[in-house]
Short mmCIF file of C-alpha atoms in Angstrom, two decimals:
data_model
loop_
_atom_site.label_atom_id
_atom_site.label_comp_id
_atom_site.label_asym_id
_atom_site.label_seq_id
_atom_site.Cartn_x
_atom_site.Cartn_y
_atom_site.Cartn_z
CA UNK A 1 -6.19 -76.57 -33.25
CA UNK A 2 -8.13 -73.62 -34.55
CA UNK A 3 -5.97 -70.79 -35.87
CA UNK A 4 -6.97 -67.16 -36.19
CA UNK A 5 -4.51 -65.97 -38.82
CA UNK A 6 -5.57 -62.63 -40.22
CA UNK A 7 -8.68 -62.37 -38.05
CA UNK A 8 -9.26 -58.83 -36.90
CA UNK A 9 -11.25 -57.31 -34.08
CA UNK A 10 -13.26 -54.34 -35.27
CA UNK A 11 -14.62 -51.71 -32.94
CA UNK A 12 -17.88 -50.31 -34.17
CA UNK A 13 -19.23 -46.96 -33.05
CA UNK A 14 -22.97 -46.91 -33.33
CA UNK A 15 -24.38 -43.45 -33.85
CA UNK A 16 -27.93 -43.97 -35.06
CA UNK A 17 -30.88 -46.31 -35.32
CA UNK A 18 -29.88 -47.04 -38.92
CA UNK A 19 -26.50 -48.29 -37.70
CA UNK A 20 -28.25 -50.54 -35.19
CA UNK A 21 -30.41 -52.03 -37.93
CA UNK A 22 -27.32 -52.67 -40.05
CA UNK A 23 -25.60 -54.43 -37.17
CA UNK A 24 -28.64 -56.59 -36.50
CA UNK A 25 -28.46 -57.67 -40.12
CA UNK A 26 -24.79 -58.48 -39.66
CA UNK A 27 -25.52 -60.47 -36.51
CA UNK A 28 -28.05 -62.62 -38.33
CA UNK A 29 -25.53 -63.53 -41.01
CA UNK A 30 -24.27 -66.70 -39.31
CA UNK A 31 -22.19 -67.73 -42.33
CA UNK A 32 -19.72 -64.90 -41.76
CA UNK A 33 -18.56 -66.57 -38.52
CA UNK A 34 -18.58 -63.28 -36.63
CA UNK A 35 -17.71 -63.44 -32.95
CA UNK A 36 -19.31 -60.57 -31.06
CA UNK A 37 -17.00 -59.75 -28.14
CA UNK A 38 -19.36 -57.14 -26.84
CA UNK A 39 -23.07 -57.42 -27.35
CA UNK A 40 -26.05 -55.15 -27.35
CA UNK A 41 -26.40 -52.41 -29.85
CA UNK A 42 -26.64 -48.92 -28.47
CA UNK A 43 -25.10 -45.55 -29.06
CA UNK A 44 -23.73 -45.64 -25.51
CA UNK A 45 -21.06 -48.28 -25.94
CA UNK A 46 -18.86 -49.48 -28.78
CA UNK A 47 -19.27 -53.01 -30.14
CA UNK A 48 -16.25 -55.24 -30.71
CA UNK A 49 -16.45 -58.06 -33.22
CA UNK A 50 -13.82 -60.62 -34.17
CA UNK A 51 -14.08 -61.04 -37.90
CA UNK A 52 -12.54 -64.09 -39.57
CA UNK A 53 -10.03 -63.25 -42.28
CA UNK A 54 -12.28 -64.77 -44.93
CA UNK A 55 -15.12 -62.37 -44.09
CA UNK A 56 -13.07 -59.24 -43.53
CA UNK A 57 -13.51 -57.48 -46.82
CA UNK A 58 -17.22 -58.29 -47.03
CA UNK A 59 -17.86 -57.05 -43.49
CA UNK A 60 -15.82 -53.88 -43.97
CA UNK A 61 -17.59 -53.18 -47.25
CA UNK A 62 -20.95 -53.72 -45.57
CA UNK A 63 -20.08 -51.30 -42.76
CA UNK A 64 -18.80 -48.69 -45.19
CA UNK A 65 -21.87 -49.06 -47.41
CA UNK A 66 -24.07 -48.43 -44.39
CA UNK A 67 -21.88 -45.56 -43.14
CA UNK A 68 -21.20 -47.36 -39.87
CA UNK A 69 -18.00 -45.98 -38.33
CA UNK A 70 -15.42 -48.54 -37.20
CA UNK A 71 -11.74 -48.98 -36.51
CA UNK A 72 -9.44 -51.97 -36.20
CA UNK A 73 -8.74 -52.78 -32.54
CA UNK A 74 -6.68 -55.93 -33.13
CA UNK A 75 -4.97 -56.30 -36.45
CA UNK A 76 -4.17 -60.00 -36.29
CA UNK A 77 -5.63 -62.13 -33.51
CA UNK A 78 -3.21 -64.99 -34.15
CA UNK A 79 -0.23 -62.74 -33.47
CA UNK A 80 -1.62 -62.05 -29.99
CA UNK A 81 -2.28 -65.74 -29.49
CA UNK A 82 1.27 -66.63 -30.50
CA UNK A 83 2.61 -64.06 -28.07
CA UNK A 84 0.41 -65.48 -25.31
CA UNK A 85 1.54 -69.01 -26.09
CA UNK A 86 5.23 -68.13 -26.02
CA UNK A 87 4.74 -66.23 -22.77
CA UNK A 88 3.14 -69.32 -21.23
CA UNK A 89 5.98 -71.53 -22.39
CA UNK A 90 8.53 -69.17 -20.92
CA UNK A 91 6.59 -68.91 -17.65
CA UNK A 92 6.40 -72.70 -17.39
CA UNK A 93 10.17 -72.88 -17.80
CA UNK A 94 10.67 -70.29 -15.06
CA UNK A 95 8.54 -72.29 -12.66
CA UNK A 96 10.48 -75.48 -13.25
CA UNK B 1 4.22 -74.22 -1.75
CA UNK B 2 1.82 -71.42 -2.71
CA UNK B 3 4.78 -69.05 -2.22
CA UNK B 4 6.52 -70.42 -5.31
CA UNK B 5 3.38 -70.31 -7.43
CA UNK B 6 3.57 -67.89 -10.34
CA UNK B 7 0.42 -65.78 -10.06
CA UNK B 8 1.49 -63.64 -13.00
CA UNK B 9 0.99 -66.43 -15.52
CA UNK B 10 -1.91 -68.24 -17.13
CA UNK B 11 -2.14 -71.90 -16.14
CA UNK B 12 -3.95 -74.98 -17.38
CA UNK B 13 -6.70 -76.70 -15.38
CA UNK B 14 -4.39 -79.30 -13.88
CA UNK B 15 -2.07 -76.64 -12.49
CA UNK B 16 -4.96 -74.63 -11.06
CA UNK B 17 -6.43 -77.72 -9.40
CA UNK B 18 -3.03 -78.59 -8.02
CA UNK B 19 -2.68 -75.03 -6.69
CA UNK B 20 -6.03 -75.45 -4.93
CA UNK B 21 -4.78 -78.60 -3.22
CA UNK B 22 -1.64 -76.80 -2.09
CA UNK B 23 -3.66 -73.88 -0.77
CA UNK B 24 -5.99 -76.18 1.16
CA UNK B 25 -3.02 -78.10 2.59
CA UNK B 26 -1.41 -74.83 3.70
CA UNK B 27 -4.58 -73.61 5.46
CA UNK B 28 -6.31 -76.77 6.68
CA UNK B 29 -8.28 -74.95 9.38
CA UNK B 30 -9.63 -72.34 7.02
CA UNK B 31 -10.16 -73.85 3.58
CA UNK B 32 -11.86 -76.96 2.31
CA UNK B 33 -12.27 -78.06 -1.27
CA UNK B 34 -15.94 -78.74 -1.94
CA UNK B 35 -16.60 -81.11 -4.81
CA UNK B 36 -19.90 -79.77 -6.16
CA UNK B 37 -20.27 -82.28 -8.98
CA UNK B 38 -18.75 -83.09 -12.33
CA UNK B 39 -18.80 -81.34 -15.70
CA UNK B 40 -20.33 -82.69 -18.91
CA UNK B 41 -16.98 -84.30 -19.79
CA UNK B 42 -16.75 -85.63 -16.26
CA UNK B 43 -14.18 -83.27 -14.85
CA UNK B 44 -14.59 -82.53 -11.15
CA UNK B 45 -15.89 -79.10 -10.22
CA UNK B 46 -14.57 -77.58 -7.03
CA UNK B 47 -15.42 -74.59 -4.91
CA UNK B 48 -12.99 -73.45 -2.22
CA UNK B 49 -14.86 -72.93 1.03
CA UNK B 50 -13.28 -70.44 3.43
CA UNK B 51 -14.80 -70.97 6.84
CA UNK B 52 -13.78 -70.55 10.46
CA UNK B 53 -16.51 -72.87 11.67
CA UNK B 54 -20.17 -72.79 12.60
CA UNK B 55 -23.04 -74.56 10.95
CA UNK B 56 -24.64 -73.14 7.84
CA UNK B 57 -23.31 -69.65 8.36
CA UNK B 58 -24.43 -66.90 6.02
CA UNK B 59 -22.23 -67.12 2.96
CA UNK B 60 -20.92 -65.25 -0.04
CA UNK B 61 -20.50 -66.95 -3.40
CA UNK B 62 -17.89 -65.87 -5.95
CA UNK B 63 -17.40 -67.63 -9.27
CA UNK B 64 -15.00 -67.05 -12.14
CA UNK B 65 -14.47 -68.51 -15.57
CA UNK B 66 -18.04 -69.45 -16.46
CA UNK B 67 -17.12 -68.15 -19.92
CA UNK B 68 -14.00 -70.16 -20.52
CA UNK B 69 -12.10 -67.78 -22.77
CA UNK B 70 -12.14 -65.02 -20.15
CA UNK B 71 -8.80 -66.19 -18.82
CA UNK B 72 -8.05 -63.21 -16.65
CA UNK B 73 -11.00 -64.21 -14.44
CA UNK B 74 -9.71 -67.68 -13.56
CA UNK B 75 -6.22 -66.21 -13.06
CA UNK B 76 -7.56 -63.41 -10.84
CA UNK B 77 -9.58 -65.90 -8.81
CA UNK B 78 -6.41 -67.92 -8.14
CA UNK B 79 -4.73 -64.75 -6.84
CA UNK B 80 -7.83 -63.81 -4.80
CA UNK B 81 -8.02 -67.28 -3.21
CA UNK B 82 -4.46 -66.85 -2.04
CA UNK B 83 -5.19 -63.30 -0.89
CA UNK B 84 -8.13 -64.37 1.28
CA UNK B 85 -6.07 -67.20 2.79
CA UNK B 86 -3.02 -65.07 3.50
CA UNK B 87 -5.02 -62.10 4.81
CA UNK B 88 -6.98 -64.14 7.32
CA UNK B 89 -5.56 -63.36 10.77
CA UNK B 90 -3.60 -60.45 9.32
CA UNK B 91 -6.14 -58.08 7.77
CA UNK B 92 -8.77 -57.22 10.43
CA UNK B 93 -11.45 -56.83 7.79
CA UNK B 94 -10.96 -60.28 6.24
CA UNK B 95 -10.59 -61.81 9.69
CA UNK B 96 -13.81 -60.24 10.90
CA UNK B 97 -15.64 -61.21 7.72
CA UNK B 98 -14.62 -64.84 8.08
CA UNK B 99 -15.55 -64.69 11.73
CA UNK B 100 -19.13 -64.17 10.69
CA UNK B 101 -19.55 -65.55 7.20
CA UNK B 102 -18.23 -68.21 4.85
CA UNK B 103 -16.88 -67.51 1.39
CA UNK B 104 -17.26 -69.97 -1.46
CA UNK B 105 -14.89 -69.28 -4.36
CA UNK B 106 -15.16 -71.21 -7.59
CA UNK B 107 -12.09 -70.59 -9.72
CA UNK B 108 -13.00 -72.60 -12.82
CA UNK B 109 -16.77 -72.70 -13.25
CA UNK B 110 -16.60 -74.15 -16.77
CA UNK B 111 -13.73 -76.67 -16.68
CA UNK B 112 -14.53 -78.37 -20.01
CA UNK B 113 -14.56 -75.05 -21.80
CA UNK B 114 -11.35 -74.01 -20.08
CA UNK B 115 -9.52 -77.15 -21.18
CA UNK B 116 -10.88 -76.63 -24.69
CA UNK B 117 -9.45 -73.09 -24.77
CA UNK B 118 -6.04 -74.56 -23.96
CA UNK B 119 -6.16 -77.40 -26.44
CA UNK B 120 -8.39 -76.56 -29.41
CA UNK B 121 -9.87 -73.11 -29.58
CA UNK B 122 -8.64 -70.23 -27.46
CA UNK B 123 -11.82 -68.31 -28.23
CA UNK B 124 -14.23 -70.93 -26.84
CA UNK B 125 -16.84 -69.46 -24.48
CA UNK B 126 -19.50 -72.12 -23.89
CA UNK B 127 -19.80 -75.53 -22.26
CA UNK B 128 -18.97 -78.61 -24.38
CA UNK B 129 -22.26 -80.49 -24.22
CA UNK B 130 -23.57 -82.25 -27.33
CA UNK B 131 -26.96 -81.30 -28.73
CA UNK B 132 -28.90 -83.92 -30.65
CA UNK B 133 -29.73 -82.76 -34.16
CA UNK B 134 -26.92 -80.23 -34.27
CA UNK B 135 -23.27 -80.50 -35.18
CA UNK B 136 -22.54 -77.51 -32.95
CA UNK B 137 -21.58 -78.08 -29.35
CA UNK B 138 -22.00 -76.18 -26.16
CA UNK B 139 -24.41 -73.86 -24.39
CA UNK B 140 -23.72 -70.39 -23.09
CA UNK B 141 -23.81 -71.17 -19.36
CA UNK B 142 -24.75 -67.61 -18.59
CA UNK B 143 -27.94 -67.86 -20.65
CA UNK B 144 -28.96 -71.19 -19.09
CA UNK B 145 -30.29 -70.10 -15.69
CA UNK B 146 -33.96 -70.10 -14.84
CA UNK B 147 -34.45 -66.34 -15.07
CA UNK B 148 -36.39 -65.22 -18.11
CA UNK B 149 -34.96 -68.33 -19.77
CA UNK B 150 -35.14 -68.27 -23.57
CA UNK B 151 -36.07 -64.58 -23.67
CA UNK B 152 -34.40 -61.67 -25.45
CA UNK B 153 -30.61 -61.56 -25.59
CA UNK B 154 -30.14 -65.30 -25.87
CA UNK B 155 -30.06 -67.41 -29.00
CA UNK B 156 -32.04 -70.54 -29.83
CA UNK B 157 -29.39 -71.48 -32.40
CA UNK B 158 -27.05 -74.18 -31.00
CA UNK B 159 -24.27 -72.76 -33.17
CA UNK B 160 -24.49 -69.34 -31.56
CA UNK B 161 -22.11 -68.26 -28.83
CA UNK B 162 -25.10 -67.16 -26.77
CA UNK B 163 -27.17 -70.35 -27.23
CA UNK B 164 -29.43 -70.71 -24.18
CA UNK B 165 -29.66 -74.50 -24.28
CA UNK B 166 -32.69 -76.80 -24.51
CA UNK B 167 -34.11 -75.92 -21.08
CA UNK B 168 -33.15 -74.00 -17.94
CA UNK B 169 -30.32 -75.64 -15.97
CA UNK B 170 -29.78 -78.18 -18.77
CA UNK B 171 -26.02 -77.70 -18.35
CA UNK B 172 -24.66 -79.79 -15.54
CA UNK B 173 -22.14 -77.06 -14.73
CA UNK B 174 -25.04 -74.70 -14.03
CA UNK B 175 -27.11 -77.35 -12.26
CA UNK B 176 -24.24 -78.17 -9.90
CA UNK B 177 -24.03 -74.55 -8.76
CA UNK B 178 -27.83 -74.27 -8.53
CA UNK B 179 -27.97 -77.39 -6.34
CA UNK B 180 -25.22 -76.11 -4.06
CA UNK B 181 -26.90 -72.71 -3.67
CA UNK B 182 -30.35 -74.22 -3.06
CA UNK B 183 -29.02 -76.93 -0.75
CA UNK B 184 -27.12 -74.41 1.31
CA UNK B 185 -30.01 -71.95 1.58
CA UNK B 186 -28.12 -69.18 3.33
CA UNK B 187 -26.21 -67.32 0.64
CA UNK B 188 -26.46 -63.57 1.12
CA UNK B 189 -24.40 -62.53 -1.87
CA UNK B 190 -23.59 -64.01 -5.26
CA UNK B 191 -20.86 -62.46 -7.37
CA UNK B 192 -20.00 -63.73 -10.83
CA UNK B 193 -16.72 -62.63 -12.37
CA UNK B 194 -16.46 -62.15 -16.13
CA UNK B 195 -14.13 -60.16 -18.35
CA UNK B 196 -13.90 -57.73 -20.64
CA UNK B 197 -15.39 -54.26 -20.76
CA UNK B 198 -14.86 -53.08 -17.17
CA UNK B 199 -18.30 -53.02 -15.66
CA UNK B 200 -19.96 -53.81 -12.37
CA UNK B 201 -23.52 -54.90 -12.90
CA UNK B 202 -26.57 -55.83 -10.88
CA UNK B 203 -29.88 -57.38 -12.03
CA UNK B 204 -31.82 -57.44 -14.21
CA UNK B 205 -30.58 -58.61 -17.55
CA UNK B 206 -33.68 -60.40 -18.76
CA UNK B 207 -35.80 -57.28 -18.42
CA UNK B 208 -35.03 -53.60 -18.34
CA UNK B 209 -37.36 -53.17 -15.35
CA UNK B 210 -35.61 -51.83 -12.25
CA UNK B 211 -35.18 -54.21 -9.35
CA UNK B 212 -36.74 -53.16 -6.02
CA UNK B 213 -33.25 -52.83 -4.48
CA UNK B 214 -31.81 -50.87 -7.37
CA UNK B 215 -30.86 -47.77 -5.47
CA UNK B 216 -29.06 -49.73 -2.74
CA UNK B 217 -27.23 -52.00 -5.19
CA UNK B 218 -26.28 -49.05 -7.35
CA UNK B 219 -24.78 -47.23 -4.42
CA UNK B 220 -22.94 -50.36 -3.18
CA UNK B 221 -21.64 -50.93 -6.71
CA UNK B 222 -20.54 -47.33 -7.12
CA UNK B 223 -18.69 -47.39 -3.81
CA UNK B 224 -17.06 -50.72 -4.68
CA UNK B 225 -15.85 -49.31 -7.97
CA UNK B 226 -14.48 -46.24 -6.20
CA UNK B 227 -12.30 -48.64 -4.19
CA UNK B 228 -11.33 -50.63 -7.28
CA UNK B 229 -10.44 -47.50 -9.23
CA UNK B 230 -8.34 -46.09 -6.40
CA UNK B 231 -5.48 -48.46 -7.24
CA UNK B 232 -4.78 -47.97 -10.94
CA UNK B 233 -7.56 -45.63 -12.03
CA UNK B 234 -9.10 -48.32 -14.24
CA UNK B 235 -12.36 -46.97 -15.60
CA UNK B 236 -15.51 -48.87 -14.72
CA UNK B 237 -19.21 -48.30 -15.27
CA UNK B 238 -21.91 -49.38 -12.83
CA UNK B 239 -25.50 -50.27 -13.68
CA UNK B 240 -28.03 -52.98 -14.39
CA UNK B 241 -27.09 -55.55 -17.03
CA UNK B 242 -29.93 -54.45 -19.27
CA UNK B 243 -29.18 -50.77 -18.98
CA UNK B 244 -25.42 -50.79 -19.29
CA UNK B 245 -24.76 -53.58 -21.73
CA UNK B 246 -27.75 -55.26 -23.25
CA UNK B 247 -30.83 -57.28 -22.52
CA UNK B 248 -29.68 -60.84 -21.79
CA UNK B 249 -31.93 -63.53 -20.41
CA UNK B 250 -31.02 -66.60 -18.40
CA UNK B 251 -28.15 -64.98 -16.50
CA UNK B 252 -26.92 -66.26 -13.13
CA UNK B 253 -27.29 -63.10 -11.06
CA UNK B 254 -30.89 -62.62 -12.21
CA UNK B 255 -31.67 -66.11 -10.97
CA UNK B 256 -29.94 -65.55 -7.63
CA UNK B 257 -31.67 -62.20 -7.13
CA UNK B 258 -35.06 -63.74 -7.91
CA UNK B 259 -34.53 -66.51 -5.35
CA UNK B 260 -33.82 -63.88 -2.70
CA UNK B 261 -30.06 -63.31 -2.77
CA UNK B 262 -30.18 -59.54 -2.69
CA UNK B 263 -26.51 -58.73 -3.15
CA UNK B 264 -26.11 -60.22 -6.62
CA UNK B 265 -23.45 -58.67 -8.82
CA UNK B 266 -21.47 -59.45 -11.95
CA UNK B 267 -18.04 -58.02 -12.64
CA UNK B 268 -16.59 -57.54 -16.10
CA UNK B 269 -12.83 -57.17 -15.62
CA UNK B 270 -10.23 -55.73 -18.03
CA UNK B 271 -9.75 -54.95 -20.84
CA UNK B 272 -11.59 -52.59 -23.17
CA UNK B 273 -10.66 -53.91 -26.57
CA UNK B 274 -6.95 -53.71 -27.27
CA UNK B 275 -6.42 -57.29 -26.11
CA UNK B 276 -9.89 -58.64 -25.44
CA UNK B 277 -9.65 -62.14 -24.04
CA UNK B 278 -5.93 -62.21 -24.77
CA UNK B 279 -4.95 -59.91 -21.96
CA UNK B 280 -1.17 -60.09 -21.42
CA UNK B 281 -0.20 -62.08 -18.34
CA UNK B 282 1.57 -59.09 -16.82
CA UNK B 283 -1.89 -57.60 -16.26
CA UNK B 284 -3.17 -60.52 -14.18
CA UNK B 285 -1.89 -59.28 -10.82
CA UNK B 286 -2.93 -55.63 -11.30
CA UNK B 287 -6.36 -56.83 -12.43
CA UNK B 288 -6.70 -59.17 -9.45
CA UNK B 289 -5.46 -56.52 -7.01
CA UNK B 290 -7.98 -53.91 -8.10
CA UNK B 291 -10.79 -56.45 -8.34
CA UNK B 292 -10.04 -57.58 -4.81
CA UNK B 293 -10.60 -54.04 -3.52
CA UNK B 294 -14.03 -53.89 -5.15
CA UNK B 295 -14.90 -57.40 -4.07
CA UNK B 296 -13.81 -56.74 -0.50
CA UNK B 297 -15.98 -53.65 -0.33
CA UNK B 298 -19.04 -55.64 -1.39
CA UNK B 299 -18.24 -58.43 1.06
CA UNK B 300 -17.82 -55.97 3.94
CA UNK B 301 -21.08 -54.30 3.01
CA UNK B 302 -22.88 -57.66 2.99
CA UNK B 303 -21.42 -58.50 6.40
CA UNK B 304 -22.56 -55.15 7.78
CA UNK B 305 -26.06 -55.36 6.34
CA UNK B 306 -27.63 -58.65 7.37
CA UNK B 307 -31.12 -59.36 6.08
#
């Protein structure tokens, strides 16, 4: 079972064409294992990306280096998953 | 009994399929379970057909869960199935709609992916088909339709989450729906339900060119969202796929629009980032309730505007 310990979801606020170019570069880097939750790069809408723990510092450094503004939407994906799992277990018990 | 079913919880495929059987058994004169084919891993694929009779009536298609990790869509579709069944004969609007048209509702459009999200990888989005020459599995089933197939906004890399597949309709899950739609020949509306980002979209995605019916679909979409928003004030945007999210080729509603199904829409349900695909279960019913209002508006509009 795949775990997502320490994975974060970053929300990126694109403000310029330079930011878009930087994100395209990021998207092409398949080795980082980035999971784009929202696609399409425009200044109209934020972009959410799940970043594996192992790539976090590199991705954050890259965004900072390119002056791309971002914030952390989900601090630890696995924590949410664990909560979801325990909720499902408790719901299943209720049904029985 | 459907009365004891917990709609405010996420369920596995077996439980959803069992719920469908219960719903059909409770409304034998209204609902039938249509077996439209099997998935890549040989799981049956079912659409619930709500019909009060008549041969080849005009119909509305609604599907959920084509992207397996978007769990609130399958859960909302379960609630909506029950809502349609329980409102028939009670709500004049639903009763009148089903007096004239059939509704096909597919709750789990990507069953292999859905099972995989429960057992191996909660973040799985694609089908589970094997590609020769690649260790990566699965195709994005919403990049696999014959509408600008292989164009911008889809990946040729089998490891990508938006991989379009080797050819249009290569995925049996897509082909099964295509065959049903083509074989039926009288669908007037096709609505695909996705989540997250709170949008109601119409074609096109494969090009940023406006569709001929843009102004009508935009006004239907805007009015539908006004209804949706009236319940909990959830913020939605309305527009073409290309203009409000991104250029994406091979999408289902582009294909349906191009074969003549004018009222083609795609919903993106909650949320906007704080939970993503891990929306807490206590938001299932509110999400389904508001979605139902938007959906009902579109269905009523389709009924009132035959073409």
